[in-house]
PDB file of C-alpha atoms in Angstrom:
ATOM      1  CA  MET A1025      15.362  16.367  -7.233  1.00 48.00           C
ATOM      2  CA  LYS A1026      14.014  12.916  -6.335  1.00 48.00           C
ATOM      3  CA  ASN A1027      10.932  13.505  -8.500  1.00 49.00           C
ATOM      4  CA  PHE A1028      13.146  14.493 -11.436  1.00 44.00           C
ATOM      5  CA  LEU A1029      15.276  11.361 -11.092  1.00 48.00           C
ATOM      6  CA  PHE A1030      12.125   9.258 -10.921  1.00 47.00           C
ATOM      7  CA  LEU A1031      10.795  10.662 -14.224  1.00 50.00           C
ATOM      8  CA  ILE A1032      13.976  10.067 -16.237  1.00 49.00           C
ATOM      9  CA  PRO A1033      13.279   6.327 -16.892  1.00 52.00           C
ATOM     10  CA  PHE A1034       9.777   7.211 -18.092  1.00 48.00           C
ATOM     11  CA  PHE A1035      11.035   9.474 -20.881  1.00 47.00           C
ATOM     12  CA  LEU A1036      13.738   6.977 -21.849  1.00 50.00           C
ATOM     13  CA  PHE A1037      11.217   4.185 -22.280  1.00 49.00           C
ATOM     14  CA  LEU A1038       8.368   6.252 -23.689  1.00 51.00           C
ATOM     15  CA  HIS A1039      10.374   7.578 -26.644  1.00 51.00           C
ATOM     16  CA  PRO A1040      10.879   4.160 -28.345  1.00 50.00           C
ATOM     17  CA  VAL A1041       7.197   3.343 -27.874  1.00 45.00           C
ATOM     18  CA  LEU A1042       5.977   6.435 -29.709  1.00 47.00           C
ATOM     19  CA  ALA A1043       8.780   6.681 -32.260  1.00 47.00           C
ATOM     20  CA  GLN A1044       8.244   3.375 -34.021  1.00 49.00           C
ATOM     21  CA  ASN A1045       5.713   2.607 -36.739  1.00 64.00           C
ATOM     22  CA  LYS A1046       3.197   0.783 -34.597  1.00 77.00           C
ATOM     23  CA  LYS A1047      -0.434   0.715 -33.565  1.00 88.00           C
ATOM     24  CA  HIS A1048      -0.505   3.177 -30.672  1.00 95.00           C
ATOM     25  CA  THR A1049      -2.980   3.022 -27.782  1.00 95.00           C
ATOM     26  CA  LEU A1050      -3.519   5.337 -24.829  1.00 97.00           C
ATOM     27  CA  LEU A1051      -5.062   3.706 -21.759  1.00 96.00           C
ATOM     28  CA  LEU A1052      -6.505   5.040 -18.531  1.00 96.00           C
ATOM     29  CA  ASN A1053      -7.776   3.026 -15.601  1.00 96.00           C
ATOM     30  CA  THR A1054      -8.954   3.678 -12.069  1.00 96.00           C
ATOM     31  CA  GLY A1055     -10.375   1.598  -9.272  1.00 96.00           C
ATOM     32  CA  THR A1056     -10.009   0.387  -5.702  1.00 95.00           C
ATOM     33  CA  GLN A1057      -6.554  -0.599  -4.489  1.00 93.00           C
ATOM     34  CA  ASN A1058      -6.047  -2.735  -1.367  1.00 94.00           C
ATOM     35  CA  THR A1059      -2.504  -2.563   0.000  1.00 94.00           C
ATOM     36  CA  TRP A1060      -0.392  -3.758   2.918  1.00 95.00           C
ATOM     37  CA  GLU A1061       3.117  -2.597   3.709  1.00 94.00           C
ATOM     38  CA  ARG A1062       5.778  -3.396   6.303  1.00 92.00           C
ATOM     39  CA  ASP A1063       9.040  -1.601   7.050  1.00 88.00           C
ATOM     40  CA  PHE A1064      11.043  -3.752   9.484  1.00 86.00           C
ATOM     41  CA  ALA A1065      13.474  -0.930  10.278  1.00 78.00           C
ATOM     42  CA  TYR A1066      10.545   0.964  11.818  1.00 81.00           C
ATOM     43  CA  SER A1067       8.167  -1.772  12.981  1.00 85.00           C
ATOM     44  CA  PRO A1068       7.499  -5.499  12.331  1.00 88.00           C
ATOM     45  CA  LEU A1069       3.761  -4.778  12.176  1.00 92.00           C
ATOM     46  CA  VAL A1070       1.803  -4.784   8.930  1.00 95.00           C
ATOM     47  CA  TYR A1071       0.026  -1.581   7.895  1.00 95.00           C
ATOM     48  CA  ALA A1072      -2.968  -2.146   5.605  1.00 96.00           C
ATOM     49  CA  GLY A1073      -5.716  -0.146   3.957  1.00 95.00           C
ATOM     50  CA  SER A1074      -7.441   0.777   0.700  1.00 94.00           C
ATOM     51  CA  ASN A1075      -8.113   3.760  -1.517  1.00 94.00           C
ATOM     52  CA  ALA A1076      -8.392   4.680  -5.192  1.00 93.00           C
ATOM     53  CA  GLY A1077      -5.490   4.014  -7.558  1.00 93.00           C
ATOM     54  CA  PHE A1078      -4.851   5.518 -10.988  1.00 95.00           C
ATOM     55  CA  THR A1079      -2.877   4.302 -14.004  1.00 96.00           C
ATOM     56  CA  LEU A1080      -1.991   6.033 -17.280  1.00 97.00           C
ATOM     57  CA  GLY A1081      -0.452   3.881 -19.991  1.00 96.00           C
ATOM     58  CA  PHE A1082       0.798   3.711 -23.562  1.00 96.00           C
ATOM     59  CA  SER A1083       1.067   0.734 -25.874  1.00 95.00           C
ATOM     60  CA  GLY A1084       2.834   0.354 -29.209  1.00 94.00           C
ATOM     61  CA  GLU A1085       2.032  -2.878 -31.042  1.00 92.00           C
ATOM     62  CA  GLY A1086       3.961  -4.002 -34.109  1.00 90.00           C
ATOM     63  CA  HIS A1087       4.054  -7.161 -36.181  1.00 87.00           C
ATOM     64  CA  LYS A1088       6.720  -8.872 -34.061  1.00 90.00           C
ATOM     65  CA  LYS A1089       7.023  -6.690 -30.971  1.00 93.00           C
ATOM     66  CA  THR A1090       4.805  -4.905 -28.424  1.00 95.00           C
ATOM     67  CA  ASP A1091       5.962  -2.189 -25.998  1.00 96.00           C
ATOM     68  CA  GLU A1092       3.888  -1.086 -23.006  1.00 97.00           C
ATOM     69  CA  VAL A1093       4.388   1.654 -20.395  1.00 97.00           C
ATOM     70  CA  TYR A1094       2.219   1.970 -17.262  1.00 97.00           C
ATOM     71  CA  ILE A1095       2.435   4.965 -14.888  1.00 97.00           C
ATOM     72  CA  HIS A1096       0.702   4.121 -11.612  1.00 96.00           C
ATOM     73  CA  TYR A1097      -0.032   6.368  -8.623  1.00 95.00           C
ATOM     74  CA  SER A1098      -1.872   5.850  -5.343  1.00 93.00           C
ATOM     75  CA  ARG A1099      -2.006   7.486  -1.933  1.00 93.00           C
ATOM     76  CA  LEU A1100      -3.419   5.336   0.842  1.00 93.00           C
ATOM     77  CA  PRO A1101      -4.197   5.736   4.561  1.00 94.00           C
ATOM     78  CA  LEU A1102      -2.915   2.557   6.255  1.00 95.00           C
ATOM     79  CA  GLN A1103      -3.300   1.263   9.825  1.00 95.00           C
ATOM     80  CA  ASN A1104      -1.746  -1.525  11.888  1.00 94.00           C
ATOM     81  CA  GLN A1105      -3.610  -3.795  14.292  1.00 93.00           C
ATOM     82  CA  PHE A1106      -3.336  -1.183  17.071  1.00 91.00           C
ATOM     83  CA  ASN A1107      -4.832   1.548  14.843  1.00 91.00           C
ATOM     84  CA  ALA A1108      -1.563   3.428  14.465  1.00 91.00           C
ATOM     85  CA  GLU A1109      -1.663   5.279  11.162  1.00 92.00           C
ATOM     86  CA  MET A1110       0.682   5.578   8.239  1.00 91.00           C
ATOM     87  CA  SER A1111       0.225   7.494   4.986  1.00 92.00           C
ATOM     88  CA  ALA A1112       1.627   5.551   2.021  1.00 92.00           C
ATOM     89  CA  THR A1113       2.356   7.045  -1.377  1.00 93.00           C
ATOM     90  CA  HIS A1114       3.172   4.650  -4.221  1.00 93.00           C
ATOM     91  CA  ALA A1115       4.318   5.667  -7.685  1.00 94.00           C
ATOM     92  CA  SER A1116       5.777   3.454 -10.390  1.00 96.00           C
ATOM     93  CA  ILE A1117       6.685   3.351 -14.064  1.00 97.00           C
ATOM     94  CA  MET A1118       6.309  -0.211 -15.307  1.00 97.00           C
ATOM     95  CA  THR A1119       7.397  -1.244 -18.803  1.00 97.00           C
ATOM     96  CA  TYR A1120       6.944  -4.460 -20.787  1.00 97.00           C
ATOM     97  CA  THR A1121       8.447  -5.581 -24.070  1.00 97.00           C
ATOM     98  CA  PHE A1122       6.854  -8.660 -25.629  1.00 97.00           C
ATOM     99  CA  TYR A1123       8.114 -10.557 -28.694  1.00 95.00           C
ATOM    100  CA  LYS A1124       6.020 -12.731 -31.015  1.00 92.00           C
ATOM    101  CA  TRP A1125       8.246 -15.729 -31.662  1.00 90.00           C
ATOM    102  CA  ASP A1126       7.231 -18.040 -34.528  1.00 88.00           C
ATOM    103  CA  TRP A1127       7.869 -21.160 -32.452  1.00 91.00           C
ATOM    104  CA  LEU A1128       5.376 -20.092 -29.754  1.00 90.00           C
ATOM    105  CA  PRO A1129       1.580 -20.443 -29.885  1.00 92.00           C
ATOM    106  CA  ARG A1130      -0.042 -17.360 -31.417  1.00 90.00           C
ATOM    107  CA  GLN A1131      -1.642 -16.352 -28.105  1.00 93.00           C
ATOM    108  CA  LEU A1132       1.608 -16.467 -26.088  1.00 95.00           C
ATOM    109  CA  ASN A1133       4.305 -13.756 -26.036  1.00 96.00           C
ATOM    110  CA  LEU A1134       7.561 -13.708 -24.086  1.00 97.00           C
ATOM    111  CA  GLY A1135       9.782 -10.753 -23.243  1.00 97.00           C
ATOM    112  CA  TRP A1136      11.170  -8.701 -20.408  1.00 97.00           C
ATOM    113  CA  SER A1137       9.963  -6.105 -17.918  1.00 97.00           C
ATOM    114  CA  ASN A1138      11.284  -3.166 -15.925  1.00 96.00           C
ATOM    115  CA  ASN A1139       9.829  -1.471 -12.849  1.00 96.00           C
ATOM    116  CA  ASN A1140      10.862   1.911 -11.414  1.00 95.00           C
ATOM    117  CA  ALA A1141       8.975   2.172  -8.126  1.00 94.00           C
ATOM    118  CA  LEU A1142       8.857   4.652  -5.247  1.00 91.00           C
ATOM    119  CA  SER A1143       7.313   3.939  -1.842  1.00 90.00           C
ATOM    120  CA  LEU A1144       7.026   6.924   0.525  1.00 89.00           C
ATOM    121  CA  ARG A1145       5.879   6.276   4.116  1.00 88.00           C
ATOM    122  CA  ASN A1146       4.803   8.860   6.713  1.00 88.00           C
ATOM    123  CA  TYR A1147       4.207   7.367  10.163  1.00 86.00           C
ATOM    124  CA  GLN A1148       1.876   9.278  12.458  1.00 80.00           C
ATOM    125  CA  ASP A1149       3.845   8.590  15.660  1.00 74.00           C
ATOM    126  CA  SER A1150       7.373   8.623  14.263  1.00 70.00           C
ATOM    127  CA  GLN A1151       9.780  11.345  15.328  1.00 66.00           C
ATOM    128  CA  ASN A1152      13.014  10.180  13.676  1.00 63.00           C
ATOM    129  CA  PHE A1153      13.679   9.325  10.018  1.00 62.00           C
ATOM    130  CA  ASN A1154      10.227  10.358   8.887  1.00 71.00           C
ATOM    131  CA  PRO A1155       9.246  10.190   6.095  1.00 76.00           C
ATOM    132  CA  ARG A1156      10.866   6.904   5.162  1.00 80.00           C
ATOM    133  CA  PHE A1157      11.108   5.732   1.605  1.00 80.00           C
ATOM    134  CA  ASP A1158      12.698   3.335  -0.856  1.00 83.00           C
ATOM    135  CA  PHE A1159      13.123   3.520  -4.615  1.00 88.00           C
ATOM    136  CA  HIS A1160      14.136   0.583  -6.792  1.00 91.00           C
ATOM    137  CA  THR A1161      14.711  -0.197 -10.452  1.00 93.00           C
ATOM    138  CA  SER A1162      14.440  -3.872 -11.334  1.00 94.00           C
ATOM    139  CA  PHE A1163      14.478  -6.062 -14.464  1.00 95.00           C
ATOM    140  CA  GLY A1164      13.315  -9.561 -15.315  1.00 95.00           C
ATOM    141  CA  PRO A1165      11.395 -11.852 -17.686  1.00 96.00           C
ATOM    142  CA  ALA A1166       7.730 -11.386 -18.559  1.00 98.00           C
ATOM    143  CA  ALA A1167       5.044 -13.426 -20.335  1.00 97.00           C
ATOM    144  CA  ARG A1168       1.636 -12.585 -21.795  1.00 97.00           C
ATOM    145  CA  PHE A1169      -1.298 -14.705 -22.940  1.00 97.00           C
ATOM    146  CA  GLN A1170      -3.889 -12.982 -25.142  1.00 95.00           C
ATOM    147  CA  THR A1171      -6.898 -14.325 -26.998  1.00 96.00           C
ATOM    148  CA  TYR A1172      -9.919 -12.956 -28.909  1.00 95.00           C
ATOM    149  CA  PHE A1173     -13.430 -14.404 -28.931  1.00 94.00           C
ATOM    150  CA  GLY A1174     -17.041 -13.573 -29.797  1.00 92.00           C
ATOM    151  CA  LYS A1175     -18.882 -13.594 -33.140  1.00 89.00           C
ATOM    152  CA  GLN A1176     -16.813 -10.688 -34.442  1.00 90.00           C
ATOM    153  CA  GLN A1177     -13.788 -11.266 -32.211  1.00 91.00           C
ATOM    154  CA  GLN A1178     -14.823  -8.144 -30.310  1.00 94.00           C
ATOM    155  CA  TRP A1179     -13.871  -9.575 -26.890  1.00 96.00           C
ATOM    156  CA  ARG A1180     -10.252  -9.723 -25.777  1.00 96.00           C
ATOM    157  CA  PHE A1181      -8.781 -11.406 -22.710  1.00 97.00           C
ATOM    158  CA  ALA A1182      -5.180 -10.713 -21.705  1.00 97.00           C
ATOM    159  CA  SER A1183      -3.110 -12.042 -18.819  1.00 97.00           C
ATOM    160  CA  GLN A1184       0.503 -11.091 -18.204  1.00 97.00           C
ATOM    161  CA  ALA A1185       3.054 -11.612 -15.439  1.00 98.00           C
ATOM    162  CA  HIS A1186       6.606 -10.628 -14.545  1.00 97.00           C
ATOM    163  CA  LEU A1187       9.373 -11.691 -12.160  1.00 96.00           C
ATOM    164  CA  GLN A1188      12.274  -9.289 -11.576  1.00 95.00           C
ATOM    165  CA  VAL A1189      15.337 -10.320  -9.573  1.00 92.00           C
ATOM    166  CA  ILE A1190      18.088  -7.985 -10.817  1.00 92.00           C
ATOM    167  CA  GLY A1191      18.385  -4.228 -10.334  1.00 91.00           C
ATOM    168  CA  PHE A1192      19.340  -1.682  -7.688  1.00 88.00           C
ATOM    169  CA  LEU A1193      17.652   0.181  -4.848  1.00 85.00           C
ATOM    170  CA  PHE A1194      17.947   3.352  -2.788  1.00 78.00           C
ATOM    171  CA  SER A1195      17.499   2.548   0.894  1.00 68.00           C
ATOM    172  CA  ALA A1196      15.662   4.758   3.358  1.00 59.00           C
ATOM    173  CA  SER A1197      17.045   7.149   5.975  1.00 52.00           C
ATOM    174  CA  TYR A1198      20.299   8.460   4.513  1.00 50.00           C
ATOM    175  CA  ILE A1199      18.473  10.246   1.695  1.00 46.00           C
ATOM    176  CA  THR A1200      15.568  11.852   3.537  1.00 49.00           C
ATOM    177  CA  SER A1201      16.922  12.208   7.096  1.00 52.00           C
ATOM    178  CA  PRO A1202      20.663  11.551   7.370  1.00 51.00           C
ATOM    179  CA  PRO A1203      22.047  11.569  10.936  1.00 53.00           C
ATOM    180  CA  ASP A1204      24.277  14.603  11.503  1.00 53.00           C
ATOM    181  CA  PRO A1205      27.422  12.652  12.545  1.00 52.00           C
ATOM    182  CA  PHE A1206      27.175  10.642   9.337  1.00 52.00           C
ATOM    183  CA  LEU A1207      27.266  13.740   7.127  1.00 52.00           C
ATOM    184  CA  HIS A1208      29.965  15.424   9.227  1.00 56.00           C
ATOM    185  CA  GLU A1209      32.315  12.563   8.431  1.00 62.00           C
ATOM    186  CA  GLN A1210      31.846  12.742   4.637  1.00 61.00           C
ATOM    187  CA  SER A1211      30.134  14.606   1.832  1.00 62.00           C
ATOM    188  CA  THR A1212      26.437  14.392   1.067  1.00 60.00           C
ATOM    189  CA  PHE A1213      27.248  12.831  -2.312  1.00 63.00           C
ATOM    190  CA  ASN A1214      29.200   9.990  -0.672  1.00 67.00           C
ATOM    191  CA  ALA A1215      26.333   9.429   1.751  1.00 63.00           C
ATOM    192  CA  PHE A1216      23.972   9.273  -1.199  1.00 65.00           C
ATOM    193  CA  MET A1217      26.143   6.754  -3.059  1.00 66.00           C
ATOM    194  CA  GLN A1218      26.376   4.533   0.016  1.00 67.00           C
ATOM    195  CA  SER A1219      22.596   4.303   0.112  1.00 68.00           C
ATOM    196  CA  ILE A1220      22.531   2.616  -3.332  1.00 76.00           C
ATOM    197  CA  SER A1221      22.916  -1.150  -3.529  1.00 77.00           C
ATOM    198  CA  LEU A1222      22.526  -3.847  -6.181  1.00 82.00           C
ATOM    199  CA  PHE A1223      19.936  -6.582  -5.949  1.00 84.00           C
ATOM    200  CA  GLN A1224      21.246  -9.815  -4.427  1.00 78.00           C
ATOM    201  CA  PRO A1225      19.931 -13.260  -5.452  1.00 73.00           C
ATOM    202  CA  PHE A1226      16.872 -14.330  -3.438  1.00 74.00           C
ATOM    203  CA  ARG A1227      17.003 -11.191  -1.221  1.00 81.00           C
ATOM    204  CA  GLN A1228      15.270  -8.619  -3.445  1.00 89.00           C
ATOM    205  CA  HIS A1229      12.525  -9.310  -5.944  1.00 91.00           C
ATOM    206  CA  ASP A1230       9.585  -7.652  -7.646  1.00 94.00           C
ATOM    207  CA  LEU A1231       6.766  -9.739  -9.123  1.00 96.00           C
ATOM    208  CA  GLY A1232       3.219  -9.298 -10.273  1.00 96.00           C
ATOM    209  CA  MET A1233       0.420 -10.226 -12.642  1.00 97.00           C
ATOM    210  CA  MET A1234      -2.447  -8.486 -14.436  1.00 97.00           C
ATOM    211  CA  ASN A1235      -5.662  -9.943 -15.900  1.00 97.00           C
ATOM    212  CA  GLN A1236      -7.890  -7.883 -18.207  1.00 97.00           C
ATOM    213  CA  LEU A1237     -11.115  -8.355 -20.189  1.00 98.00           C
ATOM    214  CA  PHE A1238     -11.997  -5.863 -22.954  1.00 98.00           C
ATOM    215  CA  TYR A1239     -14.864  -5.200 -25.335  1.00 97.00           C
ATOM    216  CA  GLN A1240     -14.052  -3.422 -28.616  1.00 96.00           C
ATOM    217  CA  LEU A1241     -16.396  -0.591 -29.670  1.00 95.00           C
ATOM    218  CA  THR A1242     -17.294   0.189 -33.288  1.00 92.00           C
ATOM    219  CA  ASN A1243     -14.732   3.037 -33.387  1.00 92.00           C
ATOM    220  CA  GLY A1244     -11.904   0.673 -32.415  1.00 91.00           C
ATOM    221  CA  ASN A1245     -11.592   1.857 -28.803  1.00 96.00           C
ATOM    222  CA  GLU A1246     -12.026  -0.586 -25.917  1.00 97.00           C
ATOM    223  CA  ILE A1247     -13.673  -0.645 -22.505  1.00 97.00           C
ATOM    224  CA  GLY A1248     -12.833  -3.258 -19.944  1.00 97.00           C
ATOM    225  CA  ILE A1249     -12.199  -4.399 -16.396  1.00 98.00           C
ATOM    226  CA  GLY A1250      -9.109  -5.841 -14.801  1.00 97.00           C
ATOM    227  CA  TYR A1251      -7.169  -6.880 -11.721  1.00 97.00           C
ATOM    228  CA  ARG A1252      -3.524  -6.078 -11.009  1.00 96.00           C
ATOM    229  CA  TRP A1253      -1.556  -7.761  -8.205  1.00 96.00           C
ATOM    230  CA  HIS A1254       1.925  -6.755  -7.187  1.00 96.00           C
ATOM    231  CA  TYR A1255       4.462  -7.808  -4.534  1.00 96.00           C
ATOM    232  CA  THR A1256       7.866  -6.303  -3.687  1.00 94.00           C
ATOM    233  CA  SER A1257      10.456  -7.431  -1.143  1.00 92.00           C
ATOM    234  CA  LEU A1258      13.605  -5.343  -0.630  1.00 87.00           C
ATOM    235  CA  GLU A1259      16.355  -6.247   1.792  1.00 80.00           C
ATOM    236  CA  ASN A1260      19.806  -4.846   2.499  1.00 67.00           C
ATOM    237  CA  ALA A1261      20.632  -2.923   5.702  1.00 63.00           C
ATOM    238  CA  HIS A1262      16.855  -2.429   5.970  1.00 71.00           C
ATOM    239  CA  ARG A1263      14.013  -4.694   4.903  1.00 82.00           C
ATOM    240  CA  SER A1264      10.670  -3.628   3.509  1.00 87.00           C
ATOM    241  CA  GLN A1265       7.764  -5.491   1.920  1.00 92.00           C
ATOM    242  CA  ARG A1266       4.579  -4.386   0.225  1.00 93.00           C
ATOM    243  CA  SER A1267       1.773  -5.945  -1.754  1.00 95.00           C
ATOM    244  CA  GLY A1268      -1.357  -4.643  -3.393  1.00 93.00           C
ATOM    245  CA  GLY A1269      -4.365  -5.692  -5.419  1.00 95.00           C
ATOM    246  CA  HIS A1270      -5.983  -3.173  -7.781  1.00 95.00           C
ATOM    247  CA  TYR A1271      -9.482  -3.745  -9.234  1.00 96.00           C
ATOM    248  CA  PHE A1272     -10.029  -1.281 -12.056  1.00 97.00           C
ATOM    249  CA  PHE A1273     -12.169  -0.072 -14.926  1.00 97.00           C
ATOM    250  CA  GLN A1274     -10.181   0.773 -18.071  1.00 97.00           C
ATOM    251  CA  LEU A1275     -10.595   2.758 -21.285  1.00 97.00           C
ATOM    252  CA  ASN A1276      -8.298   2.221 -24.300  1.00 97.00           C
ATOM    253  CA  PHE A1277      -8.096   4.936 -26.960  1.00 96.00           C
ATOM    254  CA  GLN A1278      -6.528   4.368 -30.396  1.00 93.00           C
ATOM    255  CA  LEU A1279      -4.061   7.110 -31.371  1.00 88.00           C
TER     256      LEU A1279
END
């Protein structure tokens, strides 16, 4: 059920991207992801590690507007300073909408962003409330700088960033492992609803940036490299933080 709920935003945002009369691009990237994560409700210690990360994306570029969807997945073995282990699974659907305003420089686009992100944590030594997880949907402004260079303008550099401070989150525990007395006092649905909370100013935020360099092939497709950095801080009854850097190789295919 949780997986189904997680996929709903993807189909809602993907439909406008493919339905409009735009230049469509399919992208695929993979590379090394370095991540640290901390769940204060379980432990104040930082768990860190690295593994491969994968991203599948779609882009629809029009004359005045560009829509992008990125589906990212990674599964990482993390350890704290005492070598205690935690298995972290991260999945997210990140969307951007950029507008080409006439009053802005040609290389600069402004717009908004949305992230639907799941963090699932399995602690090796935990007996209660394991696995732990949080899921959040957040919104905020985004900006992109893009420029072309080379003799035939075959090189493209793009840098974009977002800052999201409004949204809602599902907190851990009461979804995956509710305590029996809690459910005996009320229905499962009420317990589920009580685990949802709105973002509060300066207490929850999601931010990140991505830099990419591409070379255009003779068939119009692109190959390139990039770096994606992301940081999330969620706080209500529980507090969790995570950050990751993803170095990747990317292929862009024109549709």
